[in-house]
Each structure stands twice: as C-alpha cells, then as structure tokens.
Coordinates of N, CA and C in Angstrom, one line a residue:
X1 N -23.2 -0.7 12.3 CA -22.6 0.0 11.2 C -22.2 -1.0 10.1
X2 N -22.5 -0.6 8.8 CA -22.2 -1.5 7.7 C -20.9 -0.9 7.0
X3 N -20.1 -1.9 6.5 CA -18.9 -1.5 5.8 C -19.0 -2.0 4.4
X4 N -18.5 -1.2 3.4 CA -18.5 -1.6 2.0 C -17.6 -2.8 1.8
X5 N -18.0 -3.7 0.9 CA -17.2 -4.9 0.6 C -15.9 -4.5 0.0
X6 N -14.9 -5.3 0.3 CA -13.5 -5.1 -0.3 C -13.6 -5.2 -1.9
X7 N -13.2 -4.1 -2.6 CA -13.3 -4.2 -4.0 C -12.4 -5.4 -4.6
X8 N -12.9 -5.9 -5.7 CA -12.1 -7.0 -6.4 C -11.1 -6.3 -7.3
X9 N -9.9 -6.7 -7.2 CA -8.9 -6.2 -8.2 C -8.9 -7.0 -9.5
X10 N -9.2 -6.3 -10.6 CA -9.3 -7.0 -11.9 C -8.0 -6.6 -12.6
X11 N -7.1 -7.5 -12.8 CA -5.8 -7.2 -13.4 C -5.7 -7.5 -14.9
X12 N -5.5 -6.4 -15.6 CA -5.6 -6.5 -17.1 C -4.2 -6.4 -17.7
X13 N -3.7 -7.5 -18.2 CA -2.4 -7.6 -18.8 C -2.3 -6.8 -20.1
X14 N -1.1 -6.4 -20.6 CA -1.0 -5.7 -21.8 C -0.5 -6.6 -23.0
X15 N 0.0 -6.0 -24.0 CA 0.5 -6.7 -25.2 C 1.7 -7.5 -24.8
X16 N 2.0 -8.5 -25.6 CA 3.2 -9.4 -25.6 C 3.3 -10.1 -24.3
X17 N 2.2 -10.3 -23.5 CA 2.2 -11.0 -22.2 C 0.9 -11.7 -22.1
X18 N 0.7 -12.4 -21.0 CA -0.6 -13.0 -20.6 C -0.9 -12.8 -19.2
X19 N -2.0 -13.4 -18.7 CA -2.4 -13.2 -17.3 C -1.4 -13.7 -16.3
X20 N -0.6 -14.7 -16.8 CA 0.4 -15.3 -15.9 C 1.5 -14.2 -15.4
X21 N 1.6 -13.1 -16.2 CA 2.5 -12.1 -15.8 C 2.2 -11.4 -14.5
X22 N 0.9 -11.7 -14.0 CA 0.5 -11.1 -12.7 C 0.7 -12.1 -11.6
X23 N 1.3 -13.2 -11.8 CA 1.4 -14.3 -10.8 C 1.8 -13.8 -9.4
X24 N 3.0 -13.1 -9.4 CA 3.5 -12.6 -8.1 C 2.6 -11.6 -7.5
X25 N 2.0 -10.8 -8.3 CA 1.1 -9.7 -7.7 C -0.2 -10.4 -7.2
X26 N -0.7 -11.4 -7.9 CA -1.9 -12.1 -7.4 C -1.6 -12.8 -6.1
X27 N -0.4 -13.4 -5.9 CA -0.1 -14.1 -4.7 C 0.0 -13.1 -3.5
X28 N 0.5 -11.9 -3.8 CA 0.6 -10.8 -2.8 C -0.8 -10.4 -2.3
X29 N -1.6 -10.1 -3.3 CA -3.0 -9.6 -3.0 C -3.8 -10.7 -2.3
X30 N -3.7 -11.9 -2.7 CA -4.4 -13.0 -2.0 C -4.0 -13.1 -0.6
X31 N -2.7 -13.0 -0.4 CA -2.1 -13.0 1.0 C -2.7 -12.0 1.9
X32 N -3.1 -10.8 1.3 CA -3.7 -9.8 2.1 C -5.2 -9.8 2.0
X33 N -5.8 -10.9 1.5 CA -7.2 -11.0 1.6 C -8.0 -10.2 0.6
X34 N -7.3 -9.8 -0.5 CA -8.0 -9.0 -1.5 C -8.5 -10.0 -2.7
X35 N -9.8 -9.9 -3.0 CA -10.2 -10.8 -4.1 C -9.6 -10.3 -5.5
X36 N -9.2 -11.2 -6.3 CA -8.5 -10.9 -7.5 C -9.1 -11.7 -8.7
X37 N -9.2 -11.1 -9.9 CA -9.5 -11.7 -11.1 C -8.5 -11.2 -12.2
X38 N -7.9 -12.1 -12.9 CA -7.0 -11.8 -14.0 C -7.4 -12.3 -15.3
X39 N -8.3 -11.6 -16.0 CA -8.8 -12.2 -17.3 C -7.8 -12.2 -18.4
X40 N -8.1 -13.0 -19.4 CA -7.2 -13.1 -20.6 C -7.7 -12.0 -21.5
X41 N -6.8 -11.0 -21.8 CA -7.0 -9.9 -22.6 C -6.9 -10.3 -24.1
X42 N -8.0 -10.2 -24.9 CA -7.9 -10.7 -26.3 C -6.8 -10.0 -27.2
X43 N -6.5 -8.8 -26.9 CA -5.4 -8.1 -27.7 C -5.8 -7.9 -29.2
X44 N -7.1 -7.7 -29.5 CA -7.5 -7.6 -30.9 C -7.9 -6.2 -31.3
X45 N -8.0 -5.3 -30.4 CA -8.4 -3.9 -30.7 C -8.9 -3.2 -29.5
X46 N -8.7 -1.9 -29.5 CA -9.0 -1.1 -28.3 C -10.5 -1.2 -27.9
X47 N -11.3 -0.9 -28.9 CA -12.8 -0.9 -28.6 C -13.3 -2.3 -28.1
X48 N -12.9 -3.4 -28.9 CA -13.4 -4.7 -28.5 C -12.8 -5.2 -27.2
X49 N -11.5 -5.0 -27.0 CA -10.8 -5.4 -25.8 C -11.4 -4.7 -24.6
X50 N -11.7 -3.4 -24.7 CA -12.2 -2.6 -23.6 C -13.6 -3.1 -23.3
X51 N -14.4 -3.4 -24.3 CA -15.8 -3.9 -24.1 C -15.7 -5.3 -23.4
X52 N -14.7 -6.1 -23.7 CA -14.6 -7.4 -23.0 C -14.3 -7.2 -21.5
X53 N -13.3 -6.3 -21.2 CA -12.9 -6.0 -19.9 C -14.1 -5.4 -19.1
X54 N -14.8 -4.5 -19.7 CA -16.0 -3.9 -19.1 C -17.0 -5.0 -18.7
X55 N -17.2 -6.0 -19.6 CA -18.2 -7.0 -19.3 C -17.7 -7.9 -18.2
X56 N -16.4 -8.1 -18.1 CA -15.8 -8.9 -16.9 C -16.1 -8.2 -15.6
X57 N -15.8 -6.9 -15.6 CA -16.0 -6.1 -14.4 C -17.5 -6.0 -14.0
X58 N -18.4 -5.8 -15.0 CA -19.8 -5.7 -14.7 C -20.4 -6.9 -14.1
X59 N -19.8 -8.1 -14.4 CA -20.4 -9.4 -13.9 C -19.9 -9.7 -12.5
X60 N -19.0 -8.9 -12.0 CA -18.5 -9.1 -10.6 C -19.4 -8.5 -9.6
X61 N -19.8 -9.3 -8.6 CA -20.7 -8.8 -7.6 C -19.9 -7.9 -6.6
X62 N -20.2 -6.6 -6.6 CA -19.6 -5.6 -5.8 C -18.6 -4.7 -6.5
X63 N -17.9 -3.8 -5.8 CA -17.0 -2.9 -6.4 C -15.8 -3.5 -7.0
X64 N -15.2 -2.8 -8.0 CA -14.1 -3.3 -8.7 C -13.0 -2.2 -8.8
X65 N -11.8 -2.5 -8.6 CA -10.6 -1.7 -9.0 C -10.0 -2.3 -10.2
X66 N -10.0 -1.5 -11.3 CA -9.4 -2.0 -12.5 C -7.9 -1.7 -12.5
X67 N -7.0 -2.6 -12.8 CA -5.6 -2.5 -12.9 C -5.1 -2.8 -14.3
X68 N -4.4 -1.8 -15.0 CA -4.0 -2.1 -16.3 C -2.5 -1.9 -16.5
X69 N -1.9 -3.0 -17.0 CA -0.4 -2.9 -17.3 C -0.3 -2.5 -18.8
X70 N 0.6 -1.6 -19.1 CA 1.0 -1.3 -20.5 C -0.3 -0.9 -21.3
X71 N -0.5 -1.6 -22.4 CA -1.7 -1.4 -23.3 C -3.0 -1.5 -22.4
X72 N -3.0 -2.4 -21.4 CA -4.1 -2.5 -20.5 C -4.6 -1.2 -19.9
X73 N -3.6 -0.3 -19.7 CA -4.0 1.0 -19.2 C -5.0 1.8 -20.1
X74 N -4.8 1.7 -21.4 CA -5.8 2.3 -22.3 C -7.1 1.6 -22.2
X75 N -7.1 0.3 -22.0 CA -8.4 -0.5 -21.8 C -9.2 -0.1 -20.6
X76 N -8.5 0.1 -19.5 CA -9.2 0.4 -18.2 C -9.7 1.9 -18.3
X77 N -9.0 2.7 -19.1 CA -9.5 4.1 -19.2 C -10.8 4.1 -19.9
X78 N -11.1 3.2 -20.7 CA -12.4 3.1 -21.4 C -13.4 2.2 -20.5
X79 N -12.9 1.0 -20.1 CA -13.8 0.1 -19.4 C -14.1 0.6 -18.0
X80 N -13.3 1.5 -17.5 CA -13.5 2.1 -16.2 C -14.8 2.9 -16.0
X81 N -15.5 3.2 -17.1 CA -16.8 3.9 -17.0 C -17.9 3.0 -16.5
X82 N -17.6 1.7 -16.4 CA -18.6 0.7 -15.9 C -19.0 1.1 -14.5
X83 N -20.3 1.0 -14.2 CA -20.8 1.5 -12.9 C -20.1 1.0 -11.7
X84 N -19.8 -0.3 -11.6 CA -19.2 -0.8 -10.3 C -17.7 -0.6 -10.2
X85 N -17.1 0.0 -11.2 CA -15.6 0.3 -11.1 C -15.5 1.6 -10.2
X86 N -14.7 1.4 -9.1 CA -14.5 2.5 -8.2 C -13.1 3.1 -8.2
X87 N -12.2 2.5 -8.9 CA -10.8 3.1 -9.0 C -10.0 2.4 -10.1
X88 N -9.0 3.1 -10.5 CA -8.1 2.7 -11.7 C -6.7 2.7 -11.2
X89 N -5.9 1.7 -11.6 CA -4.5 1.6 -11.3 C -3.7 1.4 -12.6
X90 N -2.8 2.3 -12.9 CA -2.0 2.2 -14.1 C -0.6 1.7 -13.7
X91 N -0.2 0.6 -14.3 CA 1.1 0.0 -14.0 C 2.0 0.0 -15.3
X92 N 3.0 0.9 -15.3 CA 3.8 1.1 -16.5 C 2.9 1.2 -17.8
X93 N 1.9 2.1 -17.7 CA 0.8 2.0 -18.6 C 0.5 3.3 -19.4
X94 N -0.3 3.1 -20.4 CA -0.8 4.3 -21.1 C -2.1 4.7 -20.4
X95 N -2.2 6.0 -20.1 CA -3.5 6.6 -19.5 C -4.0 7.5 -20.6
X96 N -4.9 7.0 -21.5 CA -5.3 7.7 -22.6 C -6.5 8.7 -22.3
X97 N -6.6 9.7 -23.1 CA -7.7 10.7 -23.0 C -8.8 10.2 -24.1
X98 N -10.0 10.7 -23.9 CA -11.0 10.4 -24.8 C -10.7 11.0 -26.2
X99 N -10.8 10.2 -27.3 CA -10.5 10.6 -28.6 C -9.0 10.5 -29.0
X100 N -8.2 10.0 -28.1 CA -6.8 9.9 -28.3 C -6.4 8.4 -28.6
X101 N -5.4 8.2 -29.5 CA -4.9 6.9 -29.7 C -3.6 6.7 -29.0
X102 N -3.1 5.4 -28.9 CA -1.8 5.1 -28.3 C -0.7 5.8 -29.1
X103 N -0.9 5.8 -30.4 CA 0.1 6.4 -31.3 C 0.3 7.9 -31.1
X104 N -0.9 8.6 -30.9 CA -0.8 10.0 -30.6 C -0.2 10.3 -29.3
X105 N -0.6 9.5 -28.3 CA 0.0 9.8 -26.9 C 1.5 9.6 -26.9
X106 N 2.0 8.5 -27.4 CA 3.4 8.2 -27.3 C 4.2 9.1 -28.3
X107 N 3.5 9.5 -29.4 CA 4.1 10.4 -30.4 C 4.5 11.7 -29.9
X108 N 4.0 12.1 -28.7 CA 4.4 13.5 -28.2 C 5.8 13.4 -27.6
X109 N 6.3 12.2 -27.4 CA 7.6 12.1 -26.7 C 8.6 11.2 -27.6
X110 N 9.9 11.3 -27.3 CA 10.8 10.4 -28.0 C 10.4 9.0 -28.0
X111 N 10.4 8.3 -29.1 CA 10.0 6.9 -29.2 C 10.9 6.0 -28.4
X112 N 10.3 4.9 -27.8 CA 11.1 4.0 -27.1 C 11.8 3.0 -28.1
X113 N 12.6 2.1 -27.6 CA 13.3 1.1 -28.4 C 12.3 0.1 -29.0
X114 N 11.1 0.0 -28.4 CA 10.1 -1.0 -28.8 C 9.7 -0.8 -30.3
X115 N 9.5 0.5 -30.6 CA 8.9 0.8 -32.0 C 9.8 0.2 -33.1
X116 N 11.1 0.3 -33.0 CA 12.0 -0.2 -34.1 C 12.2 -1.7 -34.0
X117 N 11.7 -2.4 -33.0 CA 11.9 -3.8 -32.8 C 10.7 -4.6 -32.8
X118 N 9.6 -4.1 -33.5 CA 8.4 -4.9 -33.6 C 8.5 -5.8 -34.9
X119 N 8.0 -7.0 -34.8 CA 7.9 -7.9 -35.9 C 6.5 -8.1 -36.3
X120 N 6.2 -8.0 -37.6 CA 4.8 -8.1 -38.1 C 4.5 -9.5 -38.6
X121 N 3.2 -9.9 -38.4 CA 2.7 -11.1 -38.9 C 1.2 -10.8 -39.3
X122 N 0.5 -11.8 -39.8 CA -0.9 -11.5 -40.1 C -1.7 -12.6 -39.4
X123 N -3.0 -12.3 -39.2 CA -4.0 -13.3 -38.7 C -5.3 -13.2 -39.5
X124 N -6.0 -14.3 -39.6 CA -7.2 -14.3 -40.4 C -8.3 -13.5 -39.7
X125 N -9.1 -12.8 -40.5 CA -10.3 -12.2 -40.1 C -11.5 -12.6 -40.9
X126 N -12.5 -13.2 -40.3 CA -13.6 -13.8 -41.0 C -14.3 -12.7 -41.9
X127 N -14.4 -13.0 -43.2 CA -15.1 -12.1 -44.2 C -14.3 -10.9 -44.6
X128 N -13.0 -10.8 -44.2 CA -12.2 -9.7 -44.6 C -10.7 -10.1 -44.9
X129 N -9.9 -9.2 -45.3 CA -8.5 -9.5 -45.6 C -7.8 -9.8 -44.3
X130 N -6.7 -10.5 -44.3 CA -6.0 -10.8 -43.0 C -5.5 -9.5 -42.4
X131 N -5.5 -9.4 -41.1 CA -5.1 -8.2 -40.4 C -3.6 -8.4 -39.8
X132 N -3.0 -7.3 -39.5 CA -1.6 -7.3 -39.0 C -1.6 -7.3 -37.5
X133 N -0.7 -8.2 -37.0 CA -0.4 -8.2 -35.6 C 1.1 -8.1 -35.3
X134 N 1.5 -7.6 -34.2 CA 2.9 -7.4 -33.9 C 3.4 -8.1 -32.6
X135 N 4.6 -8.5 -32.6 CA 5.3 -9.0 -31.4 C 6.7 -8.3 -31.3
X136 N 7.4 -8.4 -30.2 CA 8.7 -7.9 -30.1 C 9.7 -8.9 -30.6
X137 N 10.7 -8.5 -31.4 CA 11.7 -9.5 -31.9 C 12.3 -10.2 -30.7
X138 N 12.4 -11.5 -30.8 CA 12.8 -12.3 -29.6 C 14.2 -11.9 -29.1
X139 N 15.1 -11.6 -30.0 CA 16.5 -11.2 -29.5 C 16.5 -9.9 -28.8
X140 N 15.5 -9.0 -29.1 CA 15.4 -7.7 -28.4 C 14.5 -7.7 -27.2
X141 N 13.7 -8.8 -27.0 CA 12.7 -8.8 -26.0 C 13.3 -8.6 -24.6
X142 N 14.4 -9.3 -24.2 CA 14.9 -9.2 -22.8 C 15.2 -7.7 -22.4
X143 N 15.9 -7.0 -23.3 CA 16.4 -5.7 -23.0 C 15.2 -4.7 -23.0
X144 N 14.3 -4.9 -23.9 CA 13.2 -3.9 -24.1 C 12.1 -4.1 -23.1
X145 N 11.7 -5.4 -22.8 CA 10.5 -5.7 -22.0 C 10.9 -6.0 -20.6
X146 N 12.0 -6.7 -20.4 CA 12.2 -7.3 -19.0 C 13.7 -7.3 -18.6
X147 N 14.3 -6.1 -18.7 CA 15.7 -6.1 -18.4 C 16.1 -6.4 -17.0
X148 N 15.2 -6.3 -16.0 CA 15.5 -6.7 -14.7 C 14.9 -8.0 -14.2
X149 N 14.6 -8.9 -15.2 CA 14.1 -10.2 -15.0 C 15.2 -11.2 -15.3
X150 N 15.4 -12.3 -14.6 CA 16.4 -13.2 -14.9 C 16.4 -13.7 -16.3
X151 N 17.6 -13.9 -16.9 CA 17.7 -14.3 -18.4 C 16.9 -15.5 -18.7
X152 N 17.0 -16.5 -17.9 CA 16.3 -17.8 -18.2 C 14.8 -17.6 -18.3
X153 N 14.3 -16.7 -17.5 CA 12.8 -16.3 -17.5 C 12.5 -15.6 -18.8
X154 N 13.3 -14.6 -19.1 CA 13.0 -13.8 -20.3 C 13.0 -14.6 -21.6
X155 N 13.9 -15.6 -21.7 CA 13.9 -16.5 -22.8 C 12.6 -17.2 -23.0
X156 N 11.9 -17.6 -21.9 CA 10.6 -18.2 -22.0 C 9.6 -17.2 -22.4
X157 N 9.6 -16.0 -21.7 CA 8.6 -14.9 -22.0 C 8.7 -14.5 -23.5
X158 N 9.9 -14.5 -24.0 CA 10.1 -14.0 -25.4 C 9.4 -14.9 -26.4
X159 N 9.3 -16.2 -26.2 CA 8.7 -17.1 -27.2 C 7.2 -17.4 -26.8
X160 N 6.8 -16.9 -25.6 CA 5.4 -17.1 -25.2 C 4.6 -15.8 -25.4
X161 N 5.1 -14.8 -26.2 CA 4.4 -13.6 -26.4 C 3.0 -13.7 -27.0
X162 N 2.1 -12.9 -26.5 CA 0.8 -12.8 -27.1 C 0.8 -11.6 -28.0
X163 N 0.6 -11.8 -29.3 CA 0.6 -10.6 -30.3 C -0.5 -9.6 -30.1
X164 N -0.2 -8.4 -30.4 CA -1.2 -7.3 -30.4 C -1.6 -6.9 -31.8
X165 N -2.9 -6.8 -32.0 CA -3.4 -6.3 -33.3 C -2.8 -4.9 -33.6
X166 N -2.1 -4.7 -34.7 CA -1.5 -3.4 -35.0 C -2.5 -2.2 -35.0
X167 N -3.7 -2.5 -35.3 CA -4.8 -1.5 -35.3 C -5.0 -0.8 -33.9
X168 N -4.5 -1.5 -32.8 CA -4.7 -1.0 -31.5 C -3.9 0.3 -31.3
X169 N -2.9 0.5 -32.1 CA -2.1 1.8 -32.0 C -2.8 3.0 -32.6
X170 N -3.7 2.7 -33.5 CA -4.4 3.9 -34.2 C -5.9 4.1 -33.8
X171 N -6.5 3.1 -33.1 CA -7.9 3.2 -32.6 C -7.9 4.3 -31.6
X172 N -9.0 5.1 -31.5 CA -9.0 6.2 -30.5 C -9.9 5.7 -29.4
X173 N -9.6 6.2 -28.2 CA -10.3 5.8 -27.0 C -11.7 6.5 -26.9
X174 N -12.7 5.8 -26.6 CA -14.1 6.3 -26.5 C -14.4 7.0 -25.2
X175 N -13.6 6.9 -24.2 CA -13.8 7.5 -22.9 C -12.5 7.6 -22.1
X176 N -12.6 8.4 -21.1 CA -11.4 8.6 -20.1 C -12.0 8.5 -18.7
X177 N -12.1 7.3 -18.2 CA -12.7 7.0 -16.9 C -12.1 7.8 -15.8
X178 N -10.8 8.1 -15.9 CA -10.0 8.8 -14.9 C -10.6 10.2 -14.6
X179 N -11.4 10.7 -15.5 CA -12.0 12.0 -15.3 C -13.0 11.9 -14.1
X180 N -13.6 10.8 -13.9 CA -14.6 10.7 -12.9 C -14.3 9.6 -11.8
X181 N -13.2 8.8 -12.0 CA -12.9 7.8 -11.0 C -11.4 8.1 -10.5
X182 N -11.2 7.9 -9.2 CA -9.8 8.1 -8.7 C -8.8 7.1 -9.3
X183 N -7.6 7.6 -9.4 CA -6.6 6.7 -10.1 C -5.2 6.8 -9.4
X184 N -4.5 5.7 -9.6 CA -3.2 5.5 -9.1 C -2.3 5.1 -10.2
X185 N -1.0 5.4 -10.2 CA -0.1 5.0 -11.3 C 1.3 4.7 -10.8
X186 N 1.8 3.6 -11.3 CA 3.2 3.2 -11.0 C 4.0 3.5 -12.3
X187 N 5.1 4.3 -12.2 CA 5.9 4.6 -13.3 C 7.2 3.7 -13.2
X188 N 7.4 2.9 -14.3 CA 8.7 2.1 -14.3 C 9.8 3.0 -14.9
X189 N 10.7 3.4 -14.0 CA 11.6 4.5 -14.4 C 12.7 4.0 -15.5
X190 N 12.9 2.7 -15.6 CA 13.9 2.3 -16.6 C 13.2 1.5 -17.8
X191 N 11.9 1.9 -18.0 CA 11.1 1.2 -19.0 C 11.7 1.5 -20.4
X192 N 11.9 0.4 -21.2 CA 12.4 0.6 -22.6 C 11.2 0.3 -23.6
X193 N 10.1 0.0 -23.1 CA 8.9 -0.3 -24.0 C 8.0 0.9 -24.1
X194 N 7.6 1.5 -23.0 CA 6.9 2.7 -23.0 C 7.7 3.8 -22.3
X195 N 8.1 4.8 -23.0 CA 8.9 5.9 -22.5 C 8.3 6.3 -21.1
X196 N 9.1 6.3 -20.0 CA 8.6 6.7 -18.7 C 7.9 8.1 -18.7
X197 N 8.4 9.0 -19.7 CA 7.8 10.3 -19.8 C 6.3 10.2 -20.3
X198 N 6.0 9.2 -21.1 CA 4.6 9.0 -21.5 C 3.8 8.5 -20.3
X199 N 4.4 7.7 -19.5 CA 3.7 7.2 -18.3 C 3.4 8.4 -17.3
X200 N 4.5 9.2 -17.1 CA 4.3 10.3 -16.2 C 3.3 11.3 -16.7
X201 N 3.3 11.6 -18.0 CA 2.4 12.6 -18.6 C 0.9 12.1 -18.4
X202 N 0.7 10.9 -18.7 CA -0.7 10.4 -18.6 C -1.2 10.3 -17.1
X203 N -0.3 9.9 -16.3 CA -0.6 9.8 -14.8 C -0.9 11.2 -14.2
X204 N -0.1 12.2 -14.6 CA -0.3 13.6 -14.1 C -1.6 14.1 -14.6
X205 N -1.8 13.9 -15.9 CA -3.0 14.4 -16.5 C -4.3 13.8 -15.9
X206 N -4.2 12.6 -15.5 CA -5.3 11.9 -14.8 C -5.4 12.3 -13.4
X207 N -4.5 13.1 -12.8 CA -4.5 13.4 -11.4 C -4.3 12.2 -10.5
X208 N -3.5 11.3 -11.0 CA -3.3 10.0 -10.3 C -2.3 10.2 -9.1
X209 N -2.4 9.4 -8.1 CA -1.4 9.2 -7.1 C -0.3 8.4 -7.7
X210 N 0.9 9.0 -7.8 CA 2.0 8.4 -8.6 C 3.1 7.9 -7.7
X211 N 3.6 6.7 -8.0 CA 4.7 6.0 -7.4 C 5.7 5.7 -8.5
X212 N 7.0 6.1 -8.3 CA 8.1 5.7 -9.3 C 8.9 4.6 -8.7
X213 N 9.2 3.6 -9.6 CA 10.1 2.5 -9.2 C 11.4 2.6 -10.0
X214 N 12.4 3.0 -9.3 CA 13.7 3.2 -9.9 C 14.3 1.9 -10.4
X215 N 14.8 1.9 -11.6 CA 15.5 0.7 -12.2 C 14.5 -0.4 -12.7
X216 N 13.2 -0.1 -12.6 CA 12.2 -1.1 -13.0 C 12.0 -1.1 -14.5
X217 N 11.9 -2.3 -15.1 CA 11.7 -2.5 -16.5 C 10.2 -2.5 -16.8
X218 N 9.8 -2.6 -18.0 CA 8.4 -2.7 -18.4 C 7.7 -3.8 -17.7
X219 N 8.4 -4.9 -17.4 CA 7.8 -6.1 -16.8 C 7.9 -6.0 -15.3
X220 N 7.5 -4.8 -14.8 CA 7.6 -4.5 -13.3 C 6.7 -5.4 -12.5
X221 N 5.6 -5.9 -13.1 CA 4.8 -6.8 -12.3 C 5.4 -8.1 -12.1
X222 N 6.3 -8.5 -13.0 CA 7.1 -9.7 -12.8 C 8.3 -9.5 -11.9
X223 N 9.0 -8.4 -12.1 CA 10.3 -8.2 -11.3 C 10.0 -7.6 -9.9
X224 N 9.0 -6.8 -9.8 CA 8.7 -6.1 -8.5 C 7.3 -6.3 -8.0
X225 N 6.8 -7.5 -7.9 CA 5.4 -7.8 -7.6 C 4.9 -7.1 -6.2
X226 N 5.8 -7.1 -5.2 CA 5.4 -6.5 -3.9 C 5.1 -5.1 -4.1
X227 N 5.9 -4.3 -4.8 CA 5.7 -2.9 -5.0 C 4.4 -2.6 -5.8
X228 N 4.2 -3.4 -6.8 CA 3.0 -3.3 -7.6 C 1.7 -3.6 -6.8
X229 N 1.8 -4.7 -6.0 CA 0.7 -5.1 -5.2 C 0.4 -4.0 -4.1
X230 N 1.4 -3.4 -3.6 CA 1.3 -2.4 -2.5 C 0.4 -1.2 -3.1
X231 N 0.7 -0.8 -4.3 CA 0.0 0.3 -4.9 C -1.5 -0.1 -5.1
X232 N -1.7 -1.3 -5.5 CA -3.1 -1.8 -5.7 C -3.8 -1.9 -4.4
X233 N -3.1 -2.3 -3.4 CA -3.7 -2.3 -2.0 C -4.1 -0.9 -1.5
X234 N -3.2 0.0 -1.9 CA -3.6 1.4 -1.5 C -4.9 1.8 -2.2
X235 N -5.0 1.5 -3.5 CA -6.2 1.8 -4.2 C -7.5 1.1 -3.6
X236 N -7.3 -0.2 -3.3 CA -8.4 -0.9 -2.7 C -8.8 -0.4 -1.3
X237 N -7.8 0.0 -0.5 CA -8.1 0.6 0.8 C -8.8 1.9 0.7
X238 N -8.4 2.7 -0.3 CA -9.0 4.0 -0.5 C -10.4 4.0 -1.0
X239 N -10.7 2.9 -1.7 CA -12.1 2.8 -2.3 C -13.0 1.9 -1.5
X240 N -12.5 1.3 -0.4 CA -13.4 0.4 0.4 C -14.4 1.2 1.2

C-alpha cells in the first residue's frame, strides 16, 4: 500500500511583519515532522504577491498546504489554485472572493482601529511616479497588532515592520481557491487589526473548519504558536 507524502506547509506572512513572525509555529511543525517553507512575501500588490507565492508552491515537490496570516489570506485565496495545493489555512486572515478587494470585504463591517492608525510613505517605482506604502504608527502598534505579546517584543516588532503597498487594499482577487480546495480558519477573537467579524464572515463563506482563539491578538502566530500549529497539523493530516 502506498501513502501520499506529507504536504509541505507554506507559511505566508501578512503586512507589517516578516517570515520570522512564524518562528514559534515553524518550531512546532518541525517537531511533529511536517516540512515547512516560510517565504518572504514582497507586499507590493495582490496580483504580484499571489503570483510569487504560487510560484513558490509550484516549485515544491509534492502536495502543499498554503497558510496565510492577515493579508496573506488574500494571497493564498488566489495562489491556492496552483495544482499541487491541497488545502488552505487562514490565520486571523482575509478570505477573499473572486473579484473582491480587501477594502470591499472589510468595508462590510465596522472598521478596526488599524485603519485610523496607518502611516503613509512612498517608494520608488521604475518608470512611474512613486507609489504609496503604509505601516502602523509605532505608538499604536502594540495595542493594534500584538496586544497579547510582551511589551519588549512589540517594541522591536513596531520598528521592524514591513510596509504594504497601499494599492493592495483596492486590487481585486482574480480567484477564490477555497471554492475547490478544503480550508481551515483560525479567528483571533480580540483582533484589533482585522475585525474578527471579517474573519468569521470569510471563513464561513469559504466553508472552512473554524477555530476561535479567545483573547488572541492579530499576532496570534507569535503569541499562540501551539494553537496555530495545531490547526495547520489538522489540515496537513486531513490532506495527507
């Protein structure tokens, strides 16, 4: 009897963070023998970022479970149409529909504190006018992004933010992979960055298996890595 290989978990970080935000989750998954890849998300636009994540997944030998945190959820919804992707895991994330933007999805619900605490800057674009990128104001970052993470850690995270291209909020998703691939979702119940109602709505619409983590901030992968890894392990087991 042959058994399918264990899927590789590809962990896609969101805005204002980097792949190091998955450190605790990676350690948990490796401890349980699950292969992991945590690519650096360019954060330059929905279509281009999703294409990059799709290319990462397509070059992995064997099945892949895509895991998206925050904005990364919108990316896996598009990149998840890649042939070897067998499951999707949304972690405090946007689960977008085809033709929908992040702005449209979150606009259906009361806006989180994040929206009024974004700081704009510009970055150069070859052959075009400079484009706008956003970060969270450093003084507001701990409460909005990582309220359940120790203060000394949040001070570091606040100044190490990876900016997101502002255009990512208005670009529309070209696909919704959850329509054809099984999905799982973790709702961070005390999230101040993405309204938990936005997370619940997207997860229910996707028909996802949903877990709620009470008291969890947006940085749930940092503060509660065991619970995040457990849901990913569920997805890996179900798709093996």
